[in-house]
mmCIF file of C-alpha atoms in Angstrom:
data_model
loop_
_atom_site.group_PDB
_atom_site.id
_atom_site.type_symbol
_atom_site.label_atom_id
_atom_site.label_comp_id
_atom_site.label_asym_id
_atom_site.label_seq_id
_atom_site.Cartn_x
_atom_site.Cartn_y
_atom_site.Cartn_z
ATOM 1 C CA ASP A 1 35.990 123.834 164.513
ATOM 2 C CA ALA A 2 39.767 124.210 164.224
ATOM 3 C CA GLY A 3 39.685 124.777 160.478
ATOM 4 C CA VAL A 4 42.715 123.783 158.413
ATOM 5 C CA THR A 5 45.861 123.428 160.496
ATOM 6 C CA GLN A 6 49.386 123.251 159.180
ATOM 7 C CA SER A 7 52.638 122.440 160.901
ATOM 8 C CA PRO A 8 55.209 123.675 161.406
ATOM 9 C CA THR A 9 54.570 127.400 160.889
ATOM 10 C CA HIS A 10 58.186 128.141 160.046
ATOM 11 C CA LEU A 11 61.058 125.953 158.960
ATOM 12 C CA ILE A 12 64.665 126.509 157.937
ATOM 13 C CA LYS A 13 66.469 123.826 155.943
ATOM 14 C CA THR A 14 69.787 123.488 154.146
ATOM 15 C CA ARG A 15 70.132 122.889 150.403
ATOM 16 C CA GLY A 16 69.995 119.203 149.580
ATOM 17 C CA GLN A 17 67.994 118.276 152.656
ATOM 18 C CA GLN A 18 64.501 116.820 152.704
ATOM 19 C CA VAL A 19 61.455 118.350 154.373
ATOM 20 C CA THR A 20 57.994 117.162 155.374
ATOM 21 C CA LEU A 21 55.105 119.544 155.886
ATOM 22 C CA ARG A 22 51.836 118.501 157.474
ATOM 23 C CA CYS A 23 48.202 119.479 157.038
ATOM 24 C CA SER A 24 45.039 118.564 158.893
ATOM 25 C CA PRO A 25 41.885 119.380 156.922
ATOM 26 C CA LYS A 26 38.808 121.121 158.220
ATOM 27 C CA SER A 27 36.460 118.753 160.020
ATOM 28 C CA GLY A 28 34.299 116.902 157.495
ATOM 29 C CA HIS A 29 36.572 117.592 154.538
ATOM 30 C CA ASP A 30 38.141 114.734 152.590
ATOM 31 C CA THR A 31 40.223 116.465 149.912
ATOM 32 C CA VAL A 32 43.538 118.229 150.431
ATOM 33 C CA SER A 33 45.363 120.454 147.956
ATOM 34 C CA TRP A 34 48.848 121.923 148.284
ATOM 35 C CA TYR A 35 50.065 125.228 146.891
ATOM 36 C CA GLN A 36 53.442 126.945 146.745
ATOM 37 C CA GLN A 37 53.467 130.724 147.128
ATOM 38 C CA ALA A 38 56.786 132.383 146.347
ATOM 39 C CA LEU A 39 57.408 135.866 147.712
ATOM 40 C CA GLY A 40 55.365 138.449 145.829
ATOM 41 C CA GLN A 41 53.531 135.838 143.755
ATOM 42 C CA GLY A 42 50.185 134.130 143.778
ATOM 43 C CA PRO A 43 49.915 130.526 144.976
ATOM 44 C CA GLN A 44 50.761 127.803 142.477
ATOM 45 C CA PHE A 45 49.020 124.432 142.576
ATOM 46 C CA ILE A 46 51.278 121.509 143.446
ATOM 47 C CA PHE A 47 48.852 118.591 143.749
ATOM 48 C CA GLN A 48 45.606 117.375 145.261
ATOM 49 C CA TYR A 49 44.832 114.241 147.257
ATOM 50 C CA TYR A 50 41.502 112.482 147.578
ATOM 51 C CA GLU A 51 40.855 108.946 148.830
ATOM 52 C CA GLU A 52 44.573 108.666 149.585
ATOM 53 C CA GLU A 53 45.523 109.107 145.939
ATOM 54 C CA GLU A 54 47.005 111.979 143.975
ATOM 55 C CA ARG A 55 44.174 113.177 141.732
ATOM 56 C CA GLN A 56 45.585 116.273 140.082
ATOM 57 C CA ARG A 57 49.126 117.578 139.766
ATOM 58 C CA GLY A 58 50.579 120.915 138.767
ATOM 59 C CA ASN A 59 53.837 121.602 136.997
ATOM 60 C CA PHE A 60 56.194 120.554 139.785
ATOM 61 C CA PRO A 61 59.103 118.098 139.613
ATOM 62 C CA ASP A 62 59.049 114.648 141.170
ATOM 63 C CA ARG A 63 61.044 116.008 144.110
ATOM 64 C CA PHE A 64 57.630 117.118 145.367
ATOM 65 C CA SER A 65 55.591 114.207 146.632
ATOM 66 C CA GLY A 66 52.724 113.756 148.985
ATOM 67 C CA HIS A 67 50.609 111.423 150.963
ATOM 68 C CA GLN A 68 47.120 111.340 152.380
ATOM 69 C CA PHE A 69 46.239 109.270 155.421
ATOM 70 C CA PRO A 70 42.972 107.463 156.198
ATOM 71 C CA ASN A 71 41.975 110.339 158.525
ATOM 72 C CA TYR A 72 42.326 112.695 155.494
ATOM 73 C CA SER A 73 45.368 114.502 156.845
ATOM 74 C CA SER A 74 48.184 114.997 154.390
ATOM 75 C CA GLU A 75 51.918 115.444 154.090
ATOM 76 C CA LEU A 76 53.965 117.270 151.502
ATOM 77 C CA ASN A 77 57.520 116.026 151.039
ATOM 78 C CA VAL A 78 60.223 117.855 149.171
ATOM 79 C CA ASN A 79 63.540 116.130 148.465
ATOM 80 C CA ALA A 80 66.895 117.593 147.489
ATOM 81 C CA LEU A 81 65.879 121.096 148.502
ATOM 82 C CA LEU A 82 66.929 124.014 146.314
ATOM 83 C CA LEU A 83 67.160 127.667 147.251
ATOM 84 C CA GLY A 84 64.224 128.250 144.904
ATOM 85 C CA ASP A 85 62.016 126.046 147.040
ATOM 86 C CA SER A 86 61.906 128.804 149.647
ATOM 87 C CA ALA A 87 58.252 129.823 149.810
ATOM 88 C CA LEU A 88 55.036 129.755 151.758
ATOM 89 C CA TYR A 89 53.364 126.379 151.387
ATOM 90 C CA LEU A 90 49.603 126.492 151.704
ATOM 91 C CA CYS A 91 47.249 123.617 152.296
ATOM 92 C CA ALA A 92 43.587 123.824 151.307
ATOM 93 C CA SER A 93 40.847 121.368 152.193
ATOM 94 C CA SER A 94 37.466 120.802 150.578
ATOM 95 C CA LEU A 95 34.712 118.236 150.292
ATOM 96 C CA ALA A 96 34.273 115.971 147.297
ATOM 97 C CA GLY A 97 30.946 114.452 146.363
ATOM 98 C CA ALA A 98 27.874 115.157 144.320
ATOM 99 C CA GLU A 99 27.885 118.830 145.163
ATOM 100 C CA ARG A 100 31.642 119.266 144.821
ATOM 101 C CA LYS A 101 31.271 122.199 142.479
ATOM 102 C CA ASN A 102 29.556 124.096 145.226
ATOM 103 C CA THR A 103 32.022 123.435 148.000
ATOM 104 C CA GLU A 104 34.441 126.026 149.208
ATOM 105 C CA ALA A 105 38.143 125.384 149.684
ATOM 106 C CA PHE A 106 39.427 126.460 153.113
ATOM 107 C CA PHE A 107 43.063 127.384 153.472
ATOM 108 C CA GLY A 108 45.466 127.002 156.349
ATOM 109 C CA GLN A 109 47.903 129.694 157.440
ATOM 110 C CA GLY A 110 50.767 128.001 155.661
ATOM 111 C CA THR A 111 54.288 126.875 156.427
ATOM 112 C CA ARG A 112 57.064 129.331 155.679
ATOM 113 C CA LEU A 113 60.015 127.288 154.351
ATOM 114 C CA THR A 114 63.406 128.932 154.040
ATOM 115 C CA VAL A 115 66.187 127.040 152.297
ATOM 116 C CA VAL A 116 69.711 128.288 153.014
ATOM 117 C CA ALA B 1 46.735 126.755 129.669
ATOM 118 C CA GLN B 2 44.542 129.026 131.701
ATOM 119 C CA THR B 3 46.085 132.272 132.913
ATOM 120 C CA VAL B 4 44.936 134.960 135.320
ATOM 121 C CA THR B 5 46.276 138.507 135.105
ATOM 122 C CA GLN B 6 46.023 141.223 137.727
ATOM 123 C CA SER B 7 47.451 144.412 136.245
ATOM 124 C CA GLN B 8 47.422 146.477 139.445
ATOM 125 C CA PRO B 9 50.239 145.468 141.806
ATOM 126 C CA GLU B 10 49.067 148.033 144.375
ATOM 127 C CA MET B 11 45.943 150.073 145.014
ATOM 128 C CA SER B 12 44.953 152.469 147.767
ATOM 129 C CA VAL B 13 41.595 153.783 148.939
ATOM 130 C CA GLN B 14 40.325 156.126 151.596
ATOM 131 C CA GLU B 15 38.283 154.622 154.374
ATOM 132 C CA ALA B 16 34.545 154.591 153.473
ATOM 133 C CA GLU B 17 35.296 155.056 149.770
ATOM 134 C CA THR B 18 34.895 152.562 146.923
ATOM 135 C CA VAL B 19 37.689 150.785 145.093
ATOM 136 C CA THR B 20 37.742 148.416 142.117
ATOM 137 C CA LEU B 21 40.375 145.747 141.577
ATOM 138 C CA SER B 22 40.882 144.414 138.057
ATOM 139 C CA CYS B 23 41.350 140.877 136.803
ATOM 140 C CA THR B 24 41.430 139.330 133.355
ATOM 141 C CA TYR B 25 41.734 135.674 132.492
ATOM 142 C CA ASP B 26 42.266 133.480 129.499
ATOM 143 C CA THR B 27 40.515 130.178 128.943
ATOM 144 C CA SER B 28 38.967 128.109 126.203
ATOM 145 C CA GLU B 29 36.542 126.446 128.606
ATOM 146 C CA SER B 30 32.877 127.365 128.688
ATOM 147 C CA ASP B 31 32.175 126.140 132.217
ATOM 148 C CA TYR B 32 34.380 127.587 134.921
ATOM 149 C CA TYR B 33 34.445 129.459 138.193
ATOM 150 C CA LEU B 34 36.103 132.693 139.240
ATOM 151 C CA PHE B 35 37.060 133.758 142.736
ATOM 152 C CA TRP B 36 38.478 136.628 144.710
ATOM 153 C CA TYR B 37 40.567 135.660 147.721
ATOM 154 C CA LYS B 38 41.895 137.948 150.441
ATOM 155 C CA GLN B 39 45.229 137.251 152.121
ATOM 156 C CA PRO B 40 45.875 139.399 155.206
ATOM 157 C CA PRO B 41 49.252 139.439 156.992
ATOM 158 C CA SER B 42 48.135 136.297 158.852
ATOM 159 C CA ARG B 43 48.751 134.568 155.481
ATOM 160 C CA GLN B 44 45.486 132.617 155.487
ATOM 161 C CA MET B 45 43.625 132.826 152.177
ATOM 162 C CA ILE B 46 40.004 133.803 152.735
ATOM 163 C CA LEU B 47 37.340 133.475 150.050
ATOM 164 C CA VAL B 48 35.703 136.847 149.425
ATOM 165 C CA ILE B 49 33.358 136.072 146.562
ATOM 166 C CA ARG B 50 32.703 133.462 143.875
ATOM 167 C CA GLN B 51 31.153 133.646 140.404
ATOM 168 C CA GLU B 52 29.969 130.744 138.263
ATOM 169 C CA ALA B 53 30.533 131.460 134.580
ATOM 170 C CA TYR B 54 27.126 130.153 133.567
ATOM 171 C CA LYS B 55 25.394 132.724 135.770
ATOM 172 C CA GLN B 56 24.770 136.045 134.085
ATOM 173 C CA GLN B 57 23.996 137.829 137.337
ATOM 174 C CA ASN B 58 26.997 139.348 139.072
ATOM 175 C CA ALA B 59 27.750 137.918 142.520
ATOM 176 C CA THR B 60 27.495 140.125 145.597
ATOM 177 C CA GLU B 61 28.486 139.544 149.218
ATOM 178 C CA ASN B 62 27.636 142.480 151.462
ATOM 179 C CA ARG B 63 30.115 145.263 150.563
ATOM 180 C CA PHE B 64 31.808 143.147 147.894
ATOM 181 C CA SER B 65 30.523 142.765 144.350
ATOM 182 C CA VAL B 66 31.926 141.718 141.025
ATOM 183 C CA ASN B 67 31.591 142.903 137.453
ATOM 184 C CA PHE B 68 31.787 139.743 135.370
ATOM 185 C CA GLN B 69 32.188 140.349 131.643
ATOM 186 C CA LYS B 70 32.371 136.877 130.102
ATOM 187 C CA ALA B 71 32.996 137.934 126.516
ATOM 188 C CA ALA B 72 35.808 140.251 127.601
ATOM 189 C CA LYS B 73 37.108 137.655 130.089
ATOM 190 C CA SER B 74 37.130 140.290 132.777
ATOM 191 C CA PHE B 75 36.301 139.835 136.469
ATOM 192 C CA SER B 76 36.698 142.932 138.625
ATOM 193 C CA LEU B 77 36.037 143.249 142.352
ATOM 194 C CA LYS B 78 34.341 146.308 143.811
ATOM 195 C CA ILE B 79 34.692 147.019 147.509
ATOM 196 C CA SER B 80 32.219 149.584 148.805
ATOM 197 C CA ASP B 81 32.486 151.527 152.061
ATOM 198 C CA SER B 82 36.098 150.381 152.482
ATOM 199 C CA GLN B 83 37.179 149.529 156.012
ATOM 200 C CA LEU B 84 40.635 149.374 157.580
ATOM 201 C CA GLY B 85 40.204 145.617 157.893
ATOM 202 C CA ASP B 86 39.950 145.317 154.109
ATOM 203 C CA ALA B 87 43.668 146.060 153.777
ATOM 204 C CA ALA B 88 45.295 142.901 152.403
ATOM 205 C CA MET B 89 46.554 141.180 149.280
ATOM 206 C CA TYR B 90 43.721 140.277 146.954
ATOM 207 C CA PHE B 91 44.047 137.408 144.522
ATOM 208 C CA CYS B 92 41.850 136.640 141.566
ATOM 209 C CA ALA B 93 41.585 132.913 140.856
ATOM 210 C CA TYR B 94 40.112 130.595 138.237
ATOM 211 C CA SER B 95 38.956 127.000 138.361
ATOM 212 C CA THR B 96 37.304 124.693 135.862
ATOM 213 C CA GLY B 97 35.489 122.736 138.540
ATOM 214 C CA GLY B 98 34.635 124.992 141.445
ATOM 215 C CA SER B 99 36.410 125.253 144.752
ATOM 216 C CA ASN B 100 37.248 121.555 144.850
ATOM 217 C CA TYR B 101 39.416 121.737 141.784
ATOM 218 C CA LYS B 102 42.817 123.218 140.967
ATOM 219 C CA LEU B 103 42.872 126.974 141.438
ATOM 220 C CA THR B 104 44.956 129.175 139.140
ATOM 221 C CA PHE B 105 45.831 132.466 140.823
ATOM 222 C CA GLY B 106 46.914 135.871 139.595
ATOM 223 C CA LYS B 107 49.887 137.651 141.134
ATOM 224 C CA GLY B 108 47.747 139.691 143.451
ATOM 225 C CA THR B 109 46.931 143.312 144.226
ATOM 226 C CA LEU B 110 48.033 144.874 147.510
ATOM 227 C CA LEU B 111 45.209 147.038 148.827
ATOM 228 C CA THR B 112 45.975 149.787 151.315
ATOM 229 C CA VAL B 113 43.136 151.512 153.169
ATOM 230 C CA ASN B 114 43.956 154.992 154.433
ATOM 231 C CA PRO B 115 42.136 156.351 157.511
#
């Protein structure tokens, strides 16, 4: 089991550019959540996707958007990059359903985005 | 809005000793979940232990245990017989719906284990 995989591992972009980060969930999982972790901070929830729809969203501007594909993989897109968007972006997958309260979220190793 | 506070930015412990990491939270919900996550230099968040608020019994997982004080909104993590591999950032987190729901994290505590 490959667990949660994210790509790329590192990325450097220029202010104003757009970026797409990718996440493949753990086998059998159908829900993907994205978090932003600034240096020295705890992760902050961006949004969650289930059944190809955004189900929950944190306090992030519309520049942050996402997508979930039929195979449950997901993309995080950030437009008009700002220096403050530099962070570690974490993807977490989990399983929805009747026992959703008892499922564990598994995290990937993240994508380190640097905006210059 | 729910908040999670970790008042210890850094802690250190001698190998084989016991250390306690503190966490407090604020919520108006009655049904919620609390977690401790470990983030080693590999960056991957690893679930250490989970506590359901409706359970009075404190959760334990091998050398890891929690002291859950619901009225005080306190959720501390005790690591017994500390090992070098325990060195990492530890995050306390809160969720209203278990692991499948939005997690709210504290700022973390950096744990150093001295040989």
